[in-house]
Each structure stands twice: as structure tokens, then as C-alpha cells.
Tab-separated table of C-alpha atoms in Angstrom:
chain	number	residue	atom	x	y	z
A	132	MET	CA	51.141	116.691	131.188
A	133	THR	CA	53.894	116.757	128.640
A	134	GLU	CA	53.586	119.521	126.247
A	135	SER	CA	52.260	119.141	122.651
A	136	THR	CA	52.032	121.021	119.426
A	137	PRO	CA	49.135	123.228	119.122
A	138	VAL	CA	46.842	122.532	115.948
A	139	PRO	CA	45.237	125.235	114.312
A	140	PRO	CA	41.208	125.237	114.442
A	141	ASN	CA	39.684	122.812	111.847
A	142	SER	CA	43.011	121.588	110.895
A	143	ASN	CA	41.440	117.936	110.890
A	144	PRO	CA	37.583	118.287	110.960
A	145	ALA	CA	37.324	114.533	111.374
A	146	GLU	CA	39.587	114.917	114.503
A	147	THR	CA	38.501	116.108	117.818
A	148	VAL	CA	40.826	118.465	119.628
A	149	ASP	CA	40.611	119.801	123.342
A	150	SER	CA	42.514	122.499	124.958
A	151	VAL	CA	44.672	121.492	127.819
A	152	ILE	CA	47.387	123.314	130.417
A	153	ASP	CA	50.498	121.719	130.880
A	154	ASN	CA	52.422	121.773	134.190
A	155	SER	CA	54.413	124.872	132.765
A	156	GLY	CA	50.828	126.681	132.430
A	157	GLU	CA	51.358	126.682	128.627
A	158	ALA	CA	48.483	125.620	126.372
A	159	GLY	CA	48.528	122.449	124.527
A	160	THR	CA	46.309	119.716	122.802
A	161	VAL	CA	45.114	116.433	123.214
A	162	THR	CA	43.198	114.881	120.144
A	163	THR	CA	41.149	112.238	120.571
A	164	ASN	CA	43.324	109.881	118.616
A	165	GLU	CA	45.983	110.288	120.973
A	166	ARG	CA	43.668	109.460	123.848
A	167	THR	CA	42.551	106.271	121.969
A	168	ALA	CA	46.216	105.615	121.395
A	169	LYS	CA	46.691	105.551	124.991
A	170	THR	CA	43.660	103.669	125.932
A	171	ARG	CA	44.879	100.679	123.476
A	172	GLN	CA	48.431	100.932	124.841
A	173	LEU	CA	46.787	100.369	128.671
A	174	LEU	CA	44.587	97.652	127.165
A	175	GLY	CA	47.457	95.840	125.270
A	176	MET	CA	45.559	96.360	121.932
A	177	LYS	CA	46.970	96.902	118.436
A	178	GLY	CA	47.211	100.603	117.380
A	179	ALA	CA	48.924	101.716	120.809
A	180	ALA	CA	51.241	104.262	120.949
A	181	PRO	CA	54.591	104.306	123.104
A	182	GLY	CA	55.538	106.924	125.768
A	183	GLU	CA	54.317	105.760	128.992
A	184	THR	CA	56.396	105.977	131.934
A	185	SER	CA	54.257	104.668	134.741
A	186	ILE	CA	55.809	101.268	135.934
A	187	TRP	CA	52.253	99.982	136.720
A	188	LYS	CA	50.617	101.209	133.659
A	189	ILE	CA	53.448	99.310	131.782
A	190	ARG	CA	52.834	96.115	133.946
A	191	LEU	CA	49.079	96.356	132.997
A	192	GLN	CA	49.930	96.529	129.470
A	193	LEU	CA	51.878	93.583	129.316
A	194	MET	CA	49.182	91.636	130.860
A	195	LYS	CA	46.899	92.722	128.207
A	196	PRO	CA	43.611	93.360	129.911
A	197	ILE	CA	41.537	92.955	126.802
A	198	THR	CA	42.280	89.448	126.754
A	199	TRP	CA	40.962	88.586	130.030
A	200	ILE	CA	37.204	89.050	129.083
A	201	PRO	CA	36.858	85.933	127.255
A	202	LEU	CA	38.089	83.945	130.147
A	203	ILE	CA	36.270	85.855	132.663
A	204	TRP	CA	33.241	84.878	130.756
A	205	GLY	CA	34.271	81.315	130.249
A	206	VAL	CA	34.160	81.076	134.295
A	207	VAL	CA	30.651	82.342	134.178
A	208	CYS	CA	29.686	79.799	131.213
A	209	GLY	CA	31.029	76.956	133.498
A	210	ALA	CA	29.312	77.983	136.479
A	211	ALA	CA	26.196	78.149	134.583
A	212	SER	CA	26.816	74.401	132.802
A	213	SER	CA	27.181	73.306	136.442
A	214	GLY	CA	23.364	73.381	137.076
A	215	ASN	CA	24.268	74.277	140.872
A	216	TYR	CA	24.951	78.022	140.818
A	217	THR	CA	22.533	80.201	143.054
A	218	TRP	CA	22.784	83.603	143.912
A	219	THR	CA	23.987	83.754	147.125
A	220	LEU	CA	26.696	86.020	148.560
A	221	GLU	CA	29.261	83.200	148.996
A	222	ASN	CA	28.839	81.951	145.581
A	223	VAL	CA	29.164	85.548	143.975
A	224	LEU	CA	32.493	85.863	145.642
A	225	LYS	CA	33.813	82.517	144.547
A	226	ALA	CA	33.064	83.293	140.859
A	227	ALA	CA	34.727	86.788	141.400
A	228	ALA	CA	38.043	84.954	142.864
A	229	CYS	CA	37.750	82.401	139.807
A	230	MET	CA	37.451	85.329	137.533
A	231	LEU	CA	40.292	86.968	139.322
A	232	LEU	CA	42.337	83.708	138.775
A	233	SER	CA	41.527	83.065	135.135
A	234	GLY	CA	41.551	86.612	134.292
A	235	PRO	CA	44.223	89.118	135.662
A	236	LEU	CA	46.326	86.383	137.128
A	237	LEU	CA	46.979	83.578	134.922
A	238	ALA	CA	45.781	85.195	131.524
A	239	GLY	CA	48.078	88.108	132.502
A	240	TYR	CA	50.922	85.356	133.294
A	241	THR	CA	50.399	84.118	129.719
A	242	GLN	CA	50.297	87.423	127.938
A	243	THR	CA	53.338	88.621	129.821
A	244	MET	CA	55.410	85.412	129.071
A	245	ASN	CA	53.964	85.539	125.487
A	246	ASP	CA	55.572	89.278	125.527
A	247	PHE	CA	58.793	87.958	126.955
A	248	TYR	CA	59.290	85.243	124.155
A	249	ASP	CA	57.767	87.286	121.200
A	250	ARG	CA	60.209	90.268	121.911
A	251	GLU	CA	61.791	89.907	118.538
A	252	ILE	CA	58.996	89.533	116.905
A	253	ASP	CA	57.295	92.595	118.707
A	254	ALA	CA	60.033	94.700	117.482
A	255	ILE	CA	58.893	94.181	114.097
A	256	ASN	CA	55.410	94.238	114.238
A	257	GLU	CA	54.449	96.163	117.561
A	258	PRO	CA	57.460	98.163	118.588
A	259	TYR	CA	55.526	100.148	120.999
A	260	ARG	CA	55.049	97.277	122.972
A	261	PRO	CA	56.731	97.344	126.445
A	262	ILE	CA	59.991	95.148	126.069
A	263	PRO	CA	60.975	96.141	122.589
A	264	SER	CA	60.113	99.884	123.214
A	265	GLY	CA	62.613	99.330	126.507
A	266	ALA	CA	59.889	100.906	128.872
A	267	ILE	CA	60.401	97.603	131.183
A	268	SER	CA	63.773	95.654	131.601
A	269	VAL	CA	63.867	91.942	131.265
A	270	PRO	CA	64.540	91.171	135.009
A	271	GLN	CA	61.015	93.032	136.004
A	272	VAL	CA	59.350	91.117	133.377
A	273	VAL	CA	60.615	87.909	134.695
A	274	THR	CA	59.650	89.011	138.227
A	275	GLN	CA	56.171	89.789	136.908
A	276	ILE	CA	55.696	86.139	135.385
A	277	LEU	CA	56.699	84.536	138.327
A	278	VAL	CA	54.459	86.598	140.726
A	279	LEU	CA	51.422	86.124	138.614
A	280	LEU	CA	51.867	82.436	138.352
A	281	VAL	CA	52.406	81.704	141.916
A	282	SER	CA	49.689	83.963	142.771
A	283	GLY	CA	47.516	82.095	140.228
A	284	ILE	CA	48.209	78.498	141.503
A	285	GLY	CA	48.084	79.722	145.166
A	286	LEU	CA	44.505	81.177	144.765
A	287	ALA	CA	43.164	78.196	142.797
A	288	TYR	CA	44.295	75.930	145.670
A	289	VAL	CA	42.474	78.389	148.139
A	290	LEU	CA	39.345	77.860	145.782
A	291	ASP	CA	39.465	74.418	146.329
A	292	ILE	CA	39.580	74.443	150.258
A	293	TRP	CA	36.671	76.774	149.793
A	294	ALA	CA	34.664	74.755	147.560
A	295	GLY	CA	35.102	71.782	149.891
A	296	HIS	CA	37.286	69.529	147.221
A	297	GLU	CA	38.730	66.295	148.418
A	298	PHE	CA	40.878	66.387	145.409
A	299	PRO	CA	42.276	69.720	144.207
A	300	THR	CA	40.354	70.379	140.770
A	301	VAL	CA	40.977	73.893	140.503
A	302	ALA	CA	44.753	73.826	141.284
A	303	VAL	CA	45.064	71.148	139.039
A	304	LEU	CA	43.613	72.754	136.077
A	305	ALA	CA	45.565	76.116	136.959
A	306	ILE	CA	48.917	74.208	136.852
A	307	PHE	CA	47.930	72.537	133.605
A	308	GLY	CA	46.709	75.764	131.971
A	309	SER	CA	49.978	77.501	133.317
A	310	PHE	CA	51.855	74.780	131.391
A	311	VAL	CA	50.005	75.040	128.356
A	312	SER	CA	50.535	78.743	128.315
A	313	TYR	CA	54.325	77.944	128.662
A	314	ILE	CA	54.666	75.370	125.933
A	315	TYR	CA	52.567	77.671	123.660
A	316	SER	CA	55.092	80.692	124.017
A	317	ALA	CA	58.359	79.201	125.055
A	318	PRO	CA	61.125	76.965	123.406
A	319	PRO	CA	61.444	74.217	122.658
A	320	LEU	CA	57.915	73.227	121.636
A	321	LYS	CA	56.298	77.010	121.131
A	322	LEU	CA	53.103	75.902	119.979
A	323	LYS	CA	52.495	79.102	118.386
A	324	GLN	CA	55.076	78.023	115.772
A	325	ASN	CA	52.682	75.761	114.375
A	326	GLY	CA	49.433	77.685	113.165
A	327	TRP	CA	46.963	74.665	113.850
A	328	LEU	CA	48.089	73.688	117.316
A	329	GLY	CA	49.020	76.952	118.559
A	330	ASN	CA	45.688	78.287	117.862
A	331	TYR	CA	43.779	75.230	119.468
A	332	ALA	CA	45.718	75.651	122.410
A	333	LEU	CA	44.867	79.365	122.571
A	334	GLY	CA	41.416	78.604	121.778
A	335	ALA	CA	40.962	75.885	124.441
A	336	SER	CA	42.425	78.295	127.104
A	337	TYR	CA	39.866	80.859	125.946
A	338	ILE	CA	36.928	78.672	126.110
A	339	ALA	CA	37.627	75.184	127.753
A	340	LEU	CA	39.916	76.140	130.731
A	341	PRO	CA	37.843	78.653	132.420
A	342	TRP	CA	34.568	76.714	131.519
A	343	TRP	CA	36.281	73.618	133.485
A	344	ALA	CA	37.384	75.829	136.600
A	345	GLY	CA	33.973	77.521	136.649
A	346	HIS	CA	32.218	74.189	136.265
A	347	ALA	CA	34.211	72.433	139.031
A	348	LEU	CA	33.907	75.162	141.494
A	349	PHE	CA	30.262	74.671	141.437
A	350	GLY	CA	29.779	71.218	140.446
A	351	GLU	CA	31.261	67.768	139.566
A	352	LEU	CA	33.607	68.254	136.393
A	353	ASN	CA	32.554	64.971	133.901
A	354	TRP	CA	33.664	63.653	130.691
A	355	LYS	CA	30.875	65.192	128.713
A	356	VAL	CA	31.613	68.478	129.721
A	357	LEU	CA	35.309	68.073	128.986
A	358	VAL	CA	34.736	66.796	125.354
A	359	LEU	CA	32.026	69.445	124.373
A	360	THR	CA	34.014	72.100	125.506
A	361	LEU	CA	37.194	70.806	123.891
A	362	ILE	CA	34.961	70.549	120.578
A	363	TYR	CA	33.655	74.238	121.151
A	364	SER	CA	37.253	75.186	121.301
A	365	LEU	CA	37.570	74.417	117.743
A	366	ALA	CA	35.490	77.735	117.323
A	367	GLY	CA	37.879	79.242	119.536
A	368	LEU	CA	40.893	78.204	117.268
A	369	GLY	CA	39.153	80.358	114.792
A	370	ILE	CA	39.182	83.316	116.949
A	371	ALA	CA	42.682	82.701	117.685
A	372	ILE	CA	43.611	82.926	113.806
A	373	VAL	CA	42.172	86.595	113.710
A	374	ASN	CA	44.934	87.530	116.243
A	375	ASP	CA	47.505	86.103	113.740
A	376	PHE	CA	46.841	88.695	110.978
A	377	LYS	CA	48.117	91.753	112.819
A	378	SER	CA	51.651	89.898	112.610
A	379	VAL	CA	52.005	88.384	109.495
A	380	GLU	CA	55.258	90.159	108.264
A	381	GLY	CA	57.004	89.478	111.581
A	382	ASP	CA	55.840	85.667	111.688
A	383	ARG	CA	56.941	85.506	108.131
A	384	GLN	CA	60.438	87.008	108.587
A	385	LEU	CA	60.976	84.965	111.792
A	386	GLY	CA	59.578	81.549	110.152
A	387	LEU	CA	56.712	81.187	112.453
A	388	LYS	CA	54.072	79.078	110.475
A	389	SER	CA	50.849	80.906	111.287
A	390	LEU	CA	47.819	80.079	109.093
A	391	PRO	CA	47.912	83.295	107.228
A	392	VAL	CA	51.847	82.992	106.559
A	393	MET	CA	50.996	79.024	105.536
A	394	PHE	CA	47.758	79.600	103.389
A	395	GLY	CA	47.912	83.259	102.553
A	396	VAL	CA	45.676	86.068	104.158
A	397	THR	CA	42.637	85.163	102.102
A	398	THR	CA	42.575	81.522	102.765
A	399	ALA	CA	43.040	81.710	106.349
A	400	ALA	CA	40.382	84.273	106.685
A	401	TRP	CA	37.986	81.758	105.318
A	402	ILE	CA	39.377	79.144	107.774
A	403	CYS	CA	38.895	81.371	110.499
A	404	VAL	CA	35.259	82.177	109.795
A	405	LEU	CA	34.452	78.722	108.812
A	406	MET	CA	35.849	77.113	112.139
A	407	ILE	CA	34.010	79.888	114.233
A	408	ASP	CA	30.618	79.243	112.624
A	409	LEU	CA	30.828	75.297	111.986
A	410	PHE	CA	31.879	74.462	115.455
A	411	GLN	CA	28.970	77.045	116.761
A	412	GLY	CA	26.707	75.157	114.486
A	413	PHE	CA	27.705	71.674	115.953
A	414	MET	CA	26.958	72.927	119.505
A	415	ALA	CA	23.450	73.994	118.570
A	416	ALA	CA	22.802	70.704	116.818
A	417	TYR	CA	23.872	69.204	119.927
A	418	LEU	CA	21.366	71.009	121.894
A	419	VAL	CA	18.614	70.131	119.682
A	420	SER	CA	19.773	66.291	120.164
A	421	ILE	CA	19.096	66.659	124.090
A	422	HIS	CA	15.977	68.234	123.656
A	423	GLU	CA	17.173	72.223	124.442
A	424	ASN	CA	15.607	73.423	121.140
A	425	LEU	CA	14.833	76.922	122.698
A	426	TYR	CA	18.712	77.195	123.662
A	427	ALA	CA	19.573	75.943	120.179
A	428	ALA	CA	17.420	78.549	118.543
A	429	ILE	CA	18.876	81.394	120.484
A	430	LEU	CA	22.329	80.022	119.569
A	431	VAL	CA	21.482	80.000	116.123
A	432	LEU	CA	20.000	83.520	116.065
A	433	LEU	CA	23.381	84.723	117.468
A	434	ILE	CA	25.394	83.161	114.714
A	435	ILE	CA	23.558	84.738	112.386
A	436	PRO	CA	24.946	88.560	113.060
A	437	GLN	CA	28.338	87.093	113.198
A	438	ILE	CA	28.021	85.945	109.725
A	439	THR	CA	26.966	89.423	108.626
A	440	PHE	CA	30.070	91.113	110.272
A	441	GLN	CA	32.357	88.240	108.876
A	442	ASP	CA	30.954	89.335	105.313
A	443	MET	CA	31.146	93.191	105.920
A	444	TYR	CA	34.522	93.448	107.649
A	445	PHE	CA	36.596	90.416	107.868
A	446	LEU	CA	36.542	88.681	104.639
A	447	ARG	CA	36.660	91.798	102.696
A	448	ASP	CA	40.025	93.057	104.185
A	449	PRO	CA	41.293	90.905	107.395
A	450	LEU	CA	44.270	93.119	107.678
A	451	ALA	CA	42.566	96.184	108.257
A	452	ASN	CA	39.615	94.817	109.900
A	453	ASP	CA	40.487	92.594	112.324
A	454	VAL	CA	39.944	94.688	115.604
A	455	LYS	CA	36.703	96.126	114.135
A	456	TYR	CA	35.684	92.528	113.376
A	457	GLN	CA	36.453	91.514	116.886
A	458	ALA	CA	34.588	94.274	118.419
A	459	SER	CA	31.598	93.597	116.352
A	460	ALA	CA	31.311	89.927	116.384
A	461	GLN	CA	32.601	88.718	119.633
A	462	PRO	CA	29.660	89.788	121.837
A	463	PHE	CA	27.446	87.420	120.043
A	464	LEU	CA	30.229	84.608	120.352
A	465	VAL	CA	30.495	85.214	124.130
A	466	LEU	CA	26.622	85.161	124.546
A	467	GLY	CA	26.504	82.105	122.589
A	468	MET	CA	28.913	80.524	124.985
A	469	LEU	CA	26.655	81.429	127.643
A	470	VAL	CA	23.422	79.906	126.095
A	471	VAL	CA	25.026	76.760	125.624
A	472	GLY	CA	26.455	76.727	129.276
A	473	LEU	CA	22.780	77.637	130.653
A	474	ALA	CA	21.467	74.615	128.157
A	475	LEU	CA	23.863	72.101	129.558
A	476	GLY	CA	23.272	73.140	133.124
A	477	HIS	CA	19.233	72.829	132.480
A	478	ALA	CA	19.798	69.618	131.016
A	479	GLY	CA	21.912	68.200	133.468
A	480	VAL	CA	24.927	67.129	131.282
């Protein structure tokens, strides 16, 4: 462990300090803030710190594990909406493989590629990221992108064989999702340069694509599920906007038209919360229309705390509270997604 500067007792009462012994036998200190920064670094979160030397931890940081959660959850929702999922060992293994596909492999591919094409912006907004900090070379990043992409498409094809598909639905979804990820990050299209298109592509990647994969793995993917999840992805567009607030300055300098840059921070915050609330409300209304009233009521109850946290944190200061808002409100959003999936499966949509 590297040596650190000792801190006098009670120099910062709000900060927990633990004594450690480094490799030379000398006493040092590791603060709670330092540990938190290292954890954030590993997960690929805002507020990280530079200094990691392990190439595998650096590669993991590029893949931003914190972003895998909604995609893994989307697979669960898709399996639920199929109406055919049963708790057998084979089905659990299939679902786990699909989660590996959607999260670590293809989301990891997307995040690594996004960091590759955003290295100039990150040098301004997040200089501790692996590429702008020089922790990993560009050829190593390109290799990681290719390995994750090929592994993801290969696993998707294996899942089609495992599920007995005559048409490789999961593989086609994986290829389509990978293409959307590419045009989201890479020129000349670079969808993220447009706040509306880029955020909708991101929202659909978080909600619709993994949902389709989970549904197709255990049932027949139909047009109703396709349309409903694409509409639901407009709520995901709102979630995607939250990520833009951490990079307003860099986006403005480099001419990226994120919604906070286009409309200002306050207006963009309102657009964000309205998209989330209105389209979740639309899904609740749809559940009532197909007589799934109990599920609709549960979904409405899950929307209420989201609105509360929007008022408490996000609308008051979106730049300072974006991470706090996501941590407090997102669990209710993902639970709402599962409620909708279970309702669709119960109704046989």
C-alpha cells in the first residue's frame, strides 16, 4: 500500500480515518473519502480519483459496472413479460447468461467505446477517467472493445441455440444494439451530439433492448411488447438526461447539444423529471386499460416517492444532486419496470 500523510487526530470530525501499515512498516492513514473515491473509480462513477495501476481494475472502470444494473434488470422484466418464465435451473442459467450478455459484455462494450470517443470531453469533465489520465493506452482500449463485442454477439447466438430459436432473435438484437451503441458514440452520426436522439437511444438501450432479449429468450417477441417498451423508453430518456448534468461545461466547450446546454440547467431538469413521470404514468394507464388494476396501483405508488426525491434533490440543484437523486429514486423506477413486466405477462400481452 502506498504511503500517505498522517492526519492529526480529529482534524476533520466528519471524516473517518483508519490507521494502516504500509509495505515499509510505516504508519499511514486511509480516509473514508479515499475509500469512497476508489470504489467510485472502480464502478465508473462521478467523483472518482486517479492513481489505479492494476490493468484489470482499469479495464473494469472503463466498462462502468454501475451502468450494468438497469440492463440486467431489463432482462428480468422481459422474462417476466413473456409469461413463460418458470423457476427451473435451466431457466435460471439462461437468464443469468442473458444478463451477462446485456450487462458486462454489451454494456461494457458500449461504455468502453463511449470513453474512447469521449476522451477529449473527459479530459475536461472527468480527467481521472482511464484514457485521459493515461492509465491505459489507446490500443489496449480498442482491443477491449473488440473482445467485448465479439464475445457478446457470440453469447447471443449460443442463447438462440439454447432456446431452440429457428431465427436467431437474440443475436439480431445484440447486433442491432451494438450498432445503436456505435452510432451513439462514434462520428459521423454520433447521436449523443443531439440531446433528444442521443438520450432516447440511451433510454431505449437501458429499457427496451434488454427487455426484448429477456422476452425473446422465454417467449415470442410481438409488436405490442416492442411498441410498449419503446414508449416506456421515453421515461428512460429522462433518466439518460440526468447523466448530462455532470458534463455540461465540457459539452458546451466542444459543441455537444445536450439538453442542459440547449435549454439551460433548470429547464432540462424539468424536462427530465416530466419525461420520467409522464411515461410511467402512461404505462399505469395502459395497465388499467387491460384490467391489470392491482399492478397499475402498485406502479402509481412507486411513482410517488420518485416525485418526492425529484423535489427534494434534483429540481433544487441538479448539478450537485444528480448522483444522490439517482441513488434514491432509481430503485423505485426499476421496481416499477418489473411491475409492468409482471402485468404484461399476467395479461398475456
